[in-house]
Tab-separated table of C-alpha atoms in Angstrom:
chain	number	residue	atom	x	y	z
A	84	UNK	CA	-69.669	-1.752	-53.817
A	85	UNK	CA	-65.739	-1.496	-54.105
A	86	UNK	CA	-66.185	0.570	-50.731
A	87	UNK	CA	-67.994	-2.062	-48.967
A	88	UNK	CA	-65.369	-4.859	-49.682
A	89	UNK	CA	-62.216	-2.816	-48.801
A	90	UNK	CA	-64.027	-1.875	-45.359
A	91	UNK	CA	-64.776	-6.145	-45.259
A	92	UNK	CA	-61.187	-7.016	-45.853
A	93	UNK	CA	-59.995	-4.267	-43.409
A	94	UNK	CA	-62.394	-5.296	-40.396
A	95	UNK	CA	-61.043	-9.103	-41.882
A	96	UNK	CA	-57.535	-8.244	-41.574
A	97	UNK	CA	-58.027	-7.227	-38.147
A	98	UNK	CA	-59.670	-10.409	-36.720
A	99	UNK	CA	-56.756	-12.057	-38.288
A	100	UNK	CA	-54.343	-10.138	-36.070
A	101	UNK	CA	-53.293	-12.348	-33.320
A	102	UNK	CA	-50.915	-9.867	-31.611
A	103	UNK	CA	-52.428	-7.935	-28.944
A	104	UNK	CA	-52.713	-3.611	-29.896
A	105	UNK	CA	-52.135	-1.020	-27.249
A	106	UNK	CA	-55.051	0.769	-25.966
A	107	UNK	CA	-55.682	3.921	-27.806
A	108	UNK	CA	-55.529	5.672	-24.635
A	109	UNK	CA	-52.044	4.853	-24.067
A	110	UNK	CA	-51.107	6.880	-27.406
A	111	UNK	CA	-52.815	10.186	-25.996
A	112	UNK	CA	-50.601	12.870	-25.560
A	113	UNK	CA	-50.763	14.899	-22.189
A	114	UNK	CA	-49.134	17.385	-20.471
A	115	UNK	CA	-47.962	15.510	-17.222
A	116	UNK	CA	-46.747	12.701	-19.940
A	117	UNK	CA	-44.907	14.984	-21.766
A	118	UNK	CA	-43.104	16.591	-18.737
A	119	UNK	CA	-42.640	12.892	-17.471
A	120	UNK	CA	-40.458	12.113	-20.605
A	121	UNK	CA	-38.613	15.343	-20.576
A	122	UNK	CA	-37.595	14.573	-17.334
A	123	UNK	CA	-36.949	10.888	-18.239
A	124	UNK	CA	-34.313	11.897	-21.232
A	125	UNK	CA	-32.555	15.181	-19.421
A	126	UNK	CA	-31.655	12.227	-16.798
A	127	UNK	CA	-30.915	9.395	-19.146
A	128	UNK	CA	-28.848	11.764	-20.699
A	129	UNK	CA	-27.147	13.229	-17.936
A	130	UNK	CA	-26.035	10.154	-16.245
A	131	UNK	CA	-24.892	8.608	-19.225
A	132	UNK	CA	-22.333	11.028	-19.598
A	133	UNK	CA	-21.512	10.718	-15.799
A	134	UNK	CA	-20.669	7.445	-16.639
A	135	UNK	CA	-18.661	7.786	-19.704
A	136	UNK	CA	-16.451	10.232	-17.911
A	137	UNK	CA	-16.482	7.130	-15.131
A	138	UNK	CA	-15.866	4.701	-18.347
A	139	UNK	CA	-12.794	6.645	-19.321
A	140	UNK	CA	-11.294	7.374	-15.748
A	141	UNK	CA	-8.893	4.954	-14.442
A	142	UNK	CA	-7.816	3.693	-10.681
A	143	UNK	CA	-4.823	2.043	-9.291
A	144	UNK	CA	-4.650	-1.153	-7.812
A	145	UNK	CA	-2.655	-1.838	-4.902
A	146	UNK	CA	-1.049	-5.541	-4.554
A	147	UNK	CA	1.401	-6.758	-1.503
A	148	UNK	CA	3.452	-9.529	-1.545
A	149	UNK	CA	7.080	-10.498	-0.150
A	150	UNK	CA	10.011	-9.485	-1.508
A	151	UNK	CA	12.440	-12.337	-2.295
A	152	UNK	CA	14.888	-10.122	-4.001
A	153	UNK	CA	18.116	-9.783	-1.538
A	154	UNK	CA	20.678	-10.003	-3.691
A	155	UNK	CA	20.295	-7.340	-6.227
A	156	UNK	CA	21.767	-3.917	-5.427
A	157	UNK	CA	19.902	-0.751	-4.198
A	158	UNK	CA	20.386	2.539	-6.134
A	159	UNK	CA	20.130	6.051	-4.327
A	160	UNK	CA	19.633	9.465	-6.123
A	161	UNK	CA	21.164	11.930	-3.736
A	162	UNK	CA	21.237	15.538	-4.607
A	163	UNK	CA	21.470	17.586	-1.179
A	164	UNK	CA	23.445	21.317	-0.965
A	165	UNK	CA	24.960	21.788	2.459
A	166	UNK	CA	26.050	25.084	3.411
A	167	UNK	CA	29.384	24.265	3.856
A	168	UNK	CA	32.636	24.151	1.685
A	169	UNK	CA	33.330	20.842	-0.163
A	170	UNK	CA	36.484	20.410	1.734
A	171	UNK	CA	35.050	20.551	4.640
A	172	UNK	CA	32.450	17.801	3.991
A	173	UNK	CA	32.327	13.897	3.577
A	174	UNK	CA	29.691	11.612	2.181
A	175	UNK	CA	29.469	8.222	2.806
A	176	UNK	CA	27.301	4.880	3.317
A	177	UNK	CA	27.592	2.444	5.943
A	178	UNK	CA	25.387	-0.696	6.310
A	179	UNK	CA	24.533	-3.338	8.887
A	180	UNK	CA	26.812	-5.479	7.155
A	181	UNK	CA	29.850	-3.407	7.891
A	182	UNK	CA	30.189	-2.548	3.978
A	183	UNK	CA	31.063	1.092	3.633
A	184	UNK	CA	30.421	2.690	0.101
A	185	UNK	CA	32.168	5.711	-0.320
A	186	UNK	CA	31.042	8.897	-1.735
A	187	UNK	CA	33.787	8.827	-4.245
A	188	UNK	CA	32.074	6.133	-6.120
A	189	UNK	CA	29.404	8.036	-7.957
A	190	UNK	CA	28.453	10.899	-5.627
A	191	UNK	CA	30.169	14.679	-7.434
A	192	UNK	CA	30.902	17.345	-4.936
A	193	UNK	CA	29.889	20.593	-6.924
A	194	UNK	CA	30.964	24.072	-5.047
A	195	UNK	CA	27.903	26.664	-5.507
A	196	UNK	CA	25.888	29.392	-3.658
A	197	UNK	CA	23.765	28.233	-0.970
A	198	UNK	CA	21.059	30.929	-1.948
A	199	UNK	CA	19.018	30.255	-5.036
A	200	UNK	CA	17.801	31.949	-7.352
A	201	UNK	CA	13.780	33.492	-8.202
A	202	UNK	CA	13.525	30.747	-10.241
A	203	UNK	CA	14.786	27.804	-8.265
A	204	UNK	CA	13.135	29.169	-5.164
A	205	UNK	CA	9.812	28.807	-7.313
A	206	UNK	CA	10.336	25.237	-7.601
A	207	UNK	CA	11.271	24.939	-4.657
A	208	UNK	CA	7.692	26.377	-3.090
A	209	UNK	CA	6.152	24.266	-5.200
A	210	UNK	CA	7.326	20.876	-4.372
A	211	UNK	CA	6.879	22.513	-0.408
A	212	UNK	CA	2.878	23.185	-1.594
A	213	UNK	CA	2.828	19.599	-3.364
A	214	UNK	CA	4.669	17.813	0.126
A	215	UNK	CA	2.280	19.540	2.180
A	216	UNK	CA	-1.058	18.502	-0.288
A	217	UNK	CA	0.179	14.822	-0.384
A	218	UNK	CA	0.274	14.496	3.103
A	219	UNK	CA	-3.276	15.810	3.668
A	220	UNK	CA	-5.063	14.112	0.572
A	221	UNK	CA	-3.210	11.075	0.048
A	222	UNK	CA	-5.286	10.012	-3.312
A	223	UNK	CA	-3.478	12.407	-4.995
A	224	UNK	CA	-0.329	9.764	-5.183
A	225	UNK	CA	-2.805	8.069	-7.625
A	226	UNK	CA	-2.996	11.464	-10.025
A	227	UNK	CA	1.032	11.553	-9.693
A	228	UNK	CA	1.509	7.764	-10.717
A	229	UNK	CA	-0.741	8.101	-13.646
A	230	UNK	CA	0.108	11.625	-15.114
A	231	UNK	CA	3.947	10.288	-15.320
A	232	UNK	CA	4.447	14.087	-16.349
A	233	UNK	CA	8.497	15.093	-16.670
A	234	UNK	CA	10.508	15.203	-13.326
A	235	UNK	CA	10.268	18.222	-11.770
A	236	UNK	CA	12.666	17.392	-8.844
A	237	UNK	CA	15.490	18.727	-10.709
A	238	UNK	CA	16.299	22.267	-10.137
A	239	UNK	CA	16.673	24.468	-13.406
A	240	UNK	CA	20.164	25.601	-13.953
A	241	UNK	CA	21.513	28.250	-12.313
A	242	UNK	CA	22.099	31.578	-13.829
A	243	UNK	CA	25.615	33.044	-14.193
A	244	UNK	CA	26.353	35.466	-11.193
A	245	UNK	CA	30.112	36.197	-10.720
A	246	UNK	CA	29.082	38.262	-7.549
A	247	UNK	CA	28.086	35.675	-6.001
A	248	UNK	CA	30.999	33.436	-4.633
A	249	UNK	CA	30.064	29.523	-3.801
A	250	UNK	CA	29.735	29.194	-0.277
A	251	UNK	CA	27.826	25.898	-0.300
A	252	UNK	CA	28.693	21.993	-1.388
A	253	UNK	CA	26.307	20.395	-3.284
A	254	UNK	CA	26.270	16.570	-2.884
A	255	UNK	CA	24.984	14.815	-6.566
A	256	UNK	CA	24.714	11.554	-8.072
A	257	UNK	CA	23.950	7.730	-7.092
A	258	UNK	CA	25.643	4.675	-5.202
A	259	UNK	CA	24.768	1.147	-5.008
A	260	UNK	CA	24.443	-0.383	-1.936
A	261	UNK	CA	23.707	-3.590	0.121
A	262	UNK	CA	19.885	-4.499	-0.122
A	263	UNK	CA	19.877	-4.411	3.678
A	264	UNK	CA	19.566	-1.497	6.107
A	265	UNK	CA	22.124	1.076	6.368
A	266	UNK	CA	23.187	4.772	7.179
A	267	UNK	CA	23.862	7.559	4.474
A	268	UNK	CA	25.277	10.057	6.095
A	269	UNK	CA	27.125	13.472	5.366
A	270	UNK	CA	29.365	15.089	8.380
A	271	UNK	CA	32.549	16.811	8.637
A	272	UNK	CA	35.822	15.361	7.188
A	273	UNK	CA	36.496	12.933	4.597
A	274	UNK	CA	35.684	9.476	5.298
A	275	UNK	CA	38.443	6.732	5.499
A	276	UNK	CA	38.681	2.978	6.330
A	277	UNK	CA	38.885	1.486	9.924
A	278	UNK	CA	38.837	-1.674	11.028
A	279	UNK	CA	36.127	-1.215	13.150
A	280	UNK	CA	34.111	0.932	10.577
A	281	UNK	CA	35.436	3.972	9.826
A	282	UNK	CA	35.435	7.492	10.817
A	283	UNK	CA	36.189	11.038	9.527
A	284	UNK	CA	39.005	13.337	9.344
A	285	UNK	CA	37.570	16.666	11.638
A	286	UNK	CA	39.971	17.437	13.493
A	287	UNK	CA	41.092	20.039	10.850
A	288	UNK	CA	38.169	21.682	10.663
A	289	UNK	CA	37.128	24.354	13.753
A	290	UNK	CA	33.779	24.191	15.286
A	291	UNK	CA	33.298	27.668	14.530
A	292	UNK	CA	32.949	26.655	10.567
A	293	UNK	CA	30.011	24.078	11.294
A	294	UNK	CA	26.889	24.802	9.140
A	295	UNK	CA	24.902	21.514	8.512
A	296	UNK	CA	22.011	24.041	7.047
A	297	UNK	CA	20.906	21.788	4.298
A	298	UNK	CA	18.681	21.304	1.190
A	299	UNK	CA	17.459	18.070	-0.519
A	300	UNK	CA	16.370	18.951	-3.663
A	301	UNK	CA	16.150	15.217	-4.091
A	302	UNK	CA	16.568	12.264	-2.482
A	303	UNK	CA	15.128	8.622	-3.882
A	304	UNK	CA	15.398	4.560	-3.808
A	305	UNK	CA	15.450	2.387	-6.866
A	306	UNK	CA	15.059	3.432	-10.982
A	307	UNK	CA	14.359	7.423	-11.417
A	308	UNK	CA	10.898	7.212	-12.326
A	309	UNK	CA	9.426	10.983	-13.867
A	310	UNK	CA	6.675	12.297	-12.142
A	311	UNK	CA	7.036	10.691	-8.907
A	312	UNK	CA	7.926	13.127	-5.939
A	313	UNK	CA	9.409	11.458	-2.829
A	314	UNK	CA	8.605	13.152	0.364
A	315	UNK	CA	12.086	14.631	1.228
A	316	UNK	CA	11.970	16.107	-2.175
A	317	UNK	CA	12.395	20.365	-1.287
A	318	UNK	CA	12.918	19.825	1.797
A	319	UNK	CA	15.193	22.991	3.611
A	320	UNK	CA	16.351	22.783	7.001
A	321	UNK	CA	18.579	25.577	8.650
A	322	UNK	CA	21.076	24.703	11.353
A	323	UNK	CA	20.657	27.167	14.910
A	324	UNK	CA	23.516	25.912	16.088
A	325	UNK	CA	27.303	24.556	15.346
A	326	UNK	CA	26.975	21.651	16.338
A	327	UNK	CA	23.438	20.179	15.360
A	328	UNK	CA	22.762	16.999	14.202
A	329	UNK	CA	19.757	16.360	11.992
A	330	UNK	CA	18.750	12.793	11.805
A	331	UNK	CA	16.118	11.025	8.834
A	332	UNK	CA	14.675	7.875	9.859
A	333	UNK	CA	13.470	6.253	6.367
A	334	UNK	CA	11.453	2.921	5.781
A	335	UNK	CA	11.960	1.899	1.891
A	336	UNK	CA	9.753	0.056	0.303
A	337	UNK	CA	9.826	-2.103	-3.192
A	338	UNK	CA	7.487	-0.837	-5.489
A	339	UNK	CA	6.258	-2.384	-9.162
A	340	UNK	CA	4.301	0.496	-11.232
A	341	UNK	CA	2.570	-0.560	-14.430
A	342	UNK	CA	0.854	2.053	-16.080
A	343	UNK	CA	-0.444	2.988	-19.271
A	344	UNK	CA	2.056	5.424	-19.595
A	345	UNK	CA	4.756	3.788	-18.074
A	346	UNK	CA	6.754	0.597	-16.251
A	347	UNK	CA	9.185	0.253	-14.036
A	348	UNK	CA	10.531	-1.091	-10.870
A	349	UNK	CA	11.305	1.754	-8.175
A	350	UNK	CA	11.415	2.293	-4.292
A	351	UNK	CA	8.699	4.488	-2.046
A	352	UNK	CA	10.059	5.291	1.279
A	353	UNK	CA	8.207	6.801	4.194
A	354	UNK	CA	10.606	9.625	6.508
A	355	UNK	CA	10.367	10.177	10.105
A	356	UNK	CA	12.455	14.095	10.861
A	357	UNK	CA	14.189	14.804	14.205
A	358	UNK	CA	16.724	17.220	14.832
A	359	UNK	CA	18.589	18.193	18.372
A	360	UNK	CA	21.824	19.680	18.833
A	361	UNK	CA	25.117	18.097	20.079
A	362	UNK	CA	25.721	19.227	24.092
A	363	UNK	CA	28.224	16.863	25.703
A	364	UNK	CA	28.288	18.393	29.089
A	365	UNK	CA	24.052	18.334	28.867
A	366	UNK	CA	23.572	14.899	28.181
A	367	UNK	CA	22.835	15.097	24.293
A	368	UNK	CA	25.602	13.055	22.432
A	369	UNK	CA	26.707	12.755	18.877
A	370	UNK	CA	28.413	14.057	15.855
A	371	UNK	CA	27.195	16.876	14.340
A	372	UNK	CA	25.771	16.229	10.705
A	373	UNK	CA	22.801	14.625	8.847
A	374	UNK	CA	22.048	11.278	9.045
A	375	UNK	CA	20.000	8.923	6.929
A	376	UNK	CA	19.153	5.367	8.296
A	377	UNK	CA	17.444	3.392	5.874
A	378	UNK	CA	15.384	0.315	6.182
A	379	UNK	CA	14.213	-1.935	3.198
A	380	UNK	CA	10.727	-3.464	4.279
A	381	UNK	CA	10.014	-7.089	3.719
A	382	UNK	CA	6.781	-6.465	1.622
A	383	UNK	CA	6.821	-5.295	-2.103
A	384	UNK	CA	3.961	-3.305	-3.233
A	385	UNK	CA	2.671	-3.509	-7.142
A	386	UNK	CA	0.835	-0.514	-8.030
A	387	UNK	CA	-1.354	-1.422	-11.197
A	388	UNK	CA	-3.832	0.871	-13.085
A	389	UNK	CA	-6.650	-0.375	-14.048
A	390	UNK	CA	-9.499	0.240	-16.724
A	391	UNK	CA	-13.669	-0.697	-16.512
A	392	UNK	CA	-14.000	-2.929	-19.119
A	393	UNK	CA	-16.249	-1.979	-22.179
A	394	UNK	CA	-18.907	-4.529	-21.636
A	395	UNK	CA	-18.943	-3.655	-17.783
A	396	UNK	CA	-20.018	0.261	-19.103
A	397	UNK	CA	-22.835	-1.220	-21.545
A	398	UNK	CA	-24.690	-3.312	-18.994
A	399	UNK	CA	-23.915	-0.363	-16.740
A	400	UNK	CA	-25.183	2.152	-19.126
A	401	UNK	CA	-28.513	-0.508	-19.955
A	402	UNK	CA	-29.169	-0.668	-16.540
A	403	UNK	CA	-29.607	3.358	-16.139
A	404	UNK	CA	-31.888	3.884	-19.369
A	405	UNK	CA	-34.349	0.806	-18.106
A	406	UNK	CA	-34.045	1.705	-14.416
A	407	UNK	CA	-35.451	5.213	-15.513
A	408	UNK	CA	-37.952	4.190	-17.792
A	409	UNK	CA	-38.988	2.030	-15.007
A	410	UNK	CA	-38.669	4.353	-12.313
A	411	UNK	CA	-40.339	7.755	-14.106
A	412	UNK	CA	-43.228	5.016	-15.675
A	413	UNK	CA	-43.832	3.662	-11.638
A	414	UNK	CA	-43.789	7.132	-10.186
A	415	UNK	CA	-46.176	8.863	-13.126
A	416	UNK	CA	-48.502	6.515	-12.494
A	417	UNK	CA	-49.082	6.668	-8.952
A	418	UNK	CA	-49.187	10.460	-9.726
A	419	UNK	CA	-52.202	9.803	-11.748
A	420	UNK	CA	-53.609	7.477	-9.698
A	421	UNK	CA	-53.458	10.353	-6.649
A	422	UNK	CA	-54.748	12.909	-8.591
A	423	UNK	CA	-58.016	11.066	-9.642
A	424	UNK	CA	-58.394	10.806	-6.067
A	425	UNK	CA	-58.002	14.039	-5.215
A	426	UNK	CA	-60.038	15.264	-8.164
A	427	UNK	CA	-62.860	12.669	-7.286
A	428	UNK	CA	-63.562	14.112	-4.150
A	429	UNK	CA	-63.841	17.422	-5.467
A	430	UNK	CA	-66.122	15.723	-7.185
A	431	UNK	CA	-67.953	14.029	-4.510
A	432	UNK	CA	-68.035	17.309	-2.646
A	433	UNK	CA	-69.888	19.716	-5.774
A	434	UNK	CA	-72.968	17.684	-5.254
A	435	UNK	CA	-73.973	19.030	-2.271
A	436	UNK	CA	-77.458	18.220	-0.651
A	437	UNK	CA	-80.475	20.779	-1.706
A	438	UNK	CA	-83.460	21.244	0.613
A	439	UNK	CA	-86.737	20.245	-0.994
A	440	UNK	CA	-90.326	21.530	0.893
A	441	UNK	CA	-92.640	19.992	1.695
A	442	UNK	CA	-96.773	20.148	1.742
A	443	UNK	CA	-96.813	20.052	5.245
A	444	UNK	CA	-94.324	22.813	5.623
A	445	UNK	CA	-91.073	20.380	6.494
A	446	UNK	CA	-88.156	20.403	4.372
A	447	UNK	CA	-86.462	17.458	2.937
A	448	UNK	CA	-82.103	17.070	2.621
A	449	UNK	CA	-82.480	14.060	0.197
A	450	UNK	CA	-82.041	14.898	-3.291
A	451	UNK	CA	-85.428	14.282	-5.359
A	452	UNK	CA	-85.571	11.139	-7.188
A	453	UNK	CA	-86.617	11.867	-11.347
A	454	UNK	CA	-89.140	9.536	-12.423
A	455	UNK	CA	-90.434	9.304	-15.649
A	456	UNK	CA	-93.743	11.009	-14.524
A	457	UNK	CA	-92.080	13.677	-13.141
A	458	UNK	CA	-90.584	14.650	-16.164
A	459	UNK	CA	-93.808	14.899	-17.662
């Protein structure tokens, strides 16, 4: 009796029920269901760590606007060796605005070998392998702004050699200048003040004792930012004649970096190389030395890195578990629906047509009908 009114309350609480109960063929386990949801979570899973390593990845974001700074000054970080003696030499700026900076104001003229060493000619192949990546796969300026790793522009010291005597100059240090373009140049003599300009004691020095063979180990605009390599940086260029000239057309341009790793206000420049040597008598005039003429461009460029935001990478990350759901629950079922197709006409086709005879010796294709007498 107890029996009978549990199974009464049961079947009761079950008309009660209002909400609607999944078919119990929708709970039955199968093997194309169960591959269907492996699938399903091997690719949920897989993109979702795609896009955490997206999540966590960062980009920089490039801004332009003019530059109404023209009255600060402009810093340059020179460090060239030319393979001449330091008496022999003169370093000096000269802008459009007739203002000549000379190298005596912050520039060091440092007598040293003109050879380096293993392990300054290392660094030296390297920033030659990074110059030449950078200018094929320019997204890797990007990787360079963000690492902000320590400068590697700066050759390691020098180890002690007494054997070897200093046959070289090598130009270091910074100067201010005008915020307007000019010409940084290093040729032969000293540089002193004229009227007009100026111009260079040479007439000491013999043609014979020319060597403009040079190396910029570095050469930048603006604050010294680490990890940034300009694209003169390494740069070696040897002189096939006495009197060559090697000339460095430059186009600087203002740059803002804000990273997460660092901030700062700094210069990129762009370099166009040509190099001829001097020949009155065939045409090709000019003083023998290397020139840099530098323009400032009007634009200034922010460089900004930036970071998906962490509600952006949970809708993102909804979006790929319901798409798949979706997607693997669409694509199972018109599996299913194919196969019972397929498997219906197999089906269709086992029934094949038998041949019944008869009395009169003819044969019949039709299937026989079953009647209840005839199973009698």
């Amino acid at each position: 009796m107890r029996r009978l009114n549990r199974k009464k309350t049961l079947n009761l609480m079950k008309e009660l029920d209002a909400f609607p109960k999944v078919p119990e063929s929708y709970v039955e386990t199968s093997a194309s269901g169960g591959t269907v949801s492996l699938i399903a979570f091997t690719t949920i899973a897989f993109l979702t760590v795609m896009e955490f390593m997206v999540y966590r990845d960062t980009w920089m974001k490039y801004e332009y606007e003019v530059d109404k700074d023209f009255t600060s000054k402009l810093r340059i970080n020179i460090d060239i060796t030319v393979a001449m003696r330091c008496q022999y030499v003169g370093a000096d700026v000269l802008d459009l605005a007739e203002t000549m900076v000379a190298s005596a104001d912050g520039l060091i003229y440092e007598p040293v070998p003109f050879e380096l060493t293993p392990q300054q000619k290392e660094l030296q192949r390297m920033l030659q392998l990074i110059q030449s990546r950078l200018q094929e796969e320019h997204s890797l300026q990007d990787v360079i702004f963000k690492s902000a790793f320590k400068s590697v522009t700066a050759l390691p010291p020098r180890e002690d050699n007494s054997l070897q005597s200093p046959d070289a100059c090598r130009i270091h240090g910074h100067l201010y200048v005008n915020k307007v373009a000019g010409n940084f140049h290093i040729t032969v003599g000293k540089a002193i003040p004229h009227p007009r300009g100026h111009a260079h004691l040479a007439a000491l020095v013999s043609h014979e004792s020319y060597n403009f063979s040079h190396r910029i180990d570095h050469l930048s605009f603006g604050e010294l930012i680490p990890g940034i390599i300009n694209p003169l940086d390494g740069t070696e260029k040897i002189a096939s004649d006495h009197n060559q000239m090697f000339q460095y057309f430059i186009t600087v341009v203002p740059t803002k970096l804000h990273t997460y790793k660092i901030s700062a206000e700094t210069h990129q420049f762009s370099v166009t190389e040509r190099e001829r040597v001097i020949n009155h008598a065939a045409g090709s005039h000019g003083v023998s030395g290397i020139f840099m003429k530098y323009d400032i461009s009007s634009l200034m460029v922010t460089v900004t890195e930036e970071h998906m935001p962490f509600w952006q990478f949970l809708v993102r990350l909804c979006g790929i578990i319901g798409g798949i759901f979706s997607t693997t629950g669409i694509l199972h079922g018109f599996g299913r629906f194919v196969a019972e197709i397929i498997f219906c006409r197999f089906r269709l086709g086992s029934y094949r047509s038998t041949s019944v005879p008869l009395p009169d010796g003819h044969t019949s294709n039709h299937l026989p009908l079953i009647t209840e007498n005839s199973t009698h």
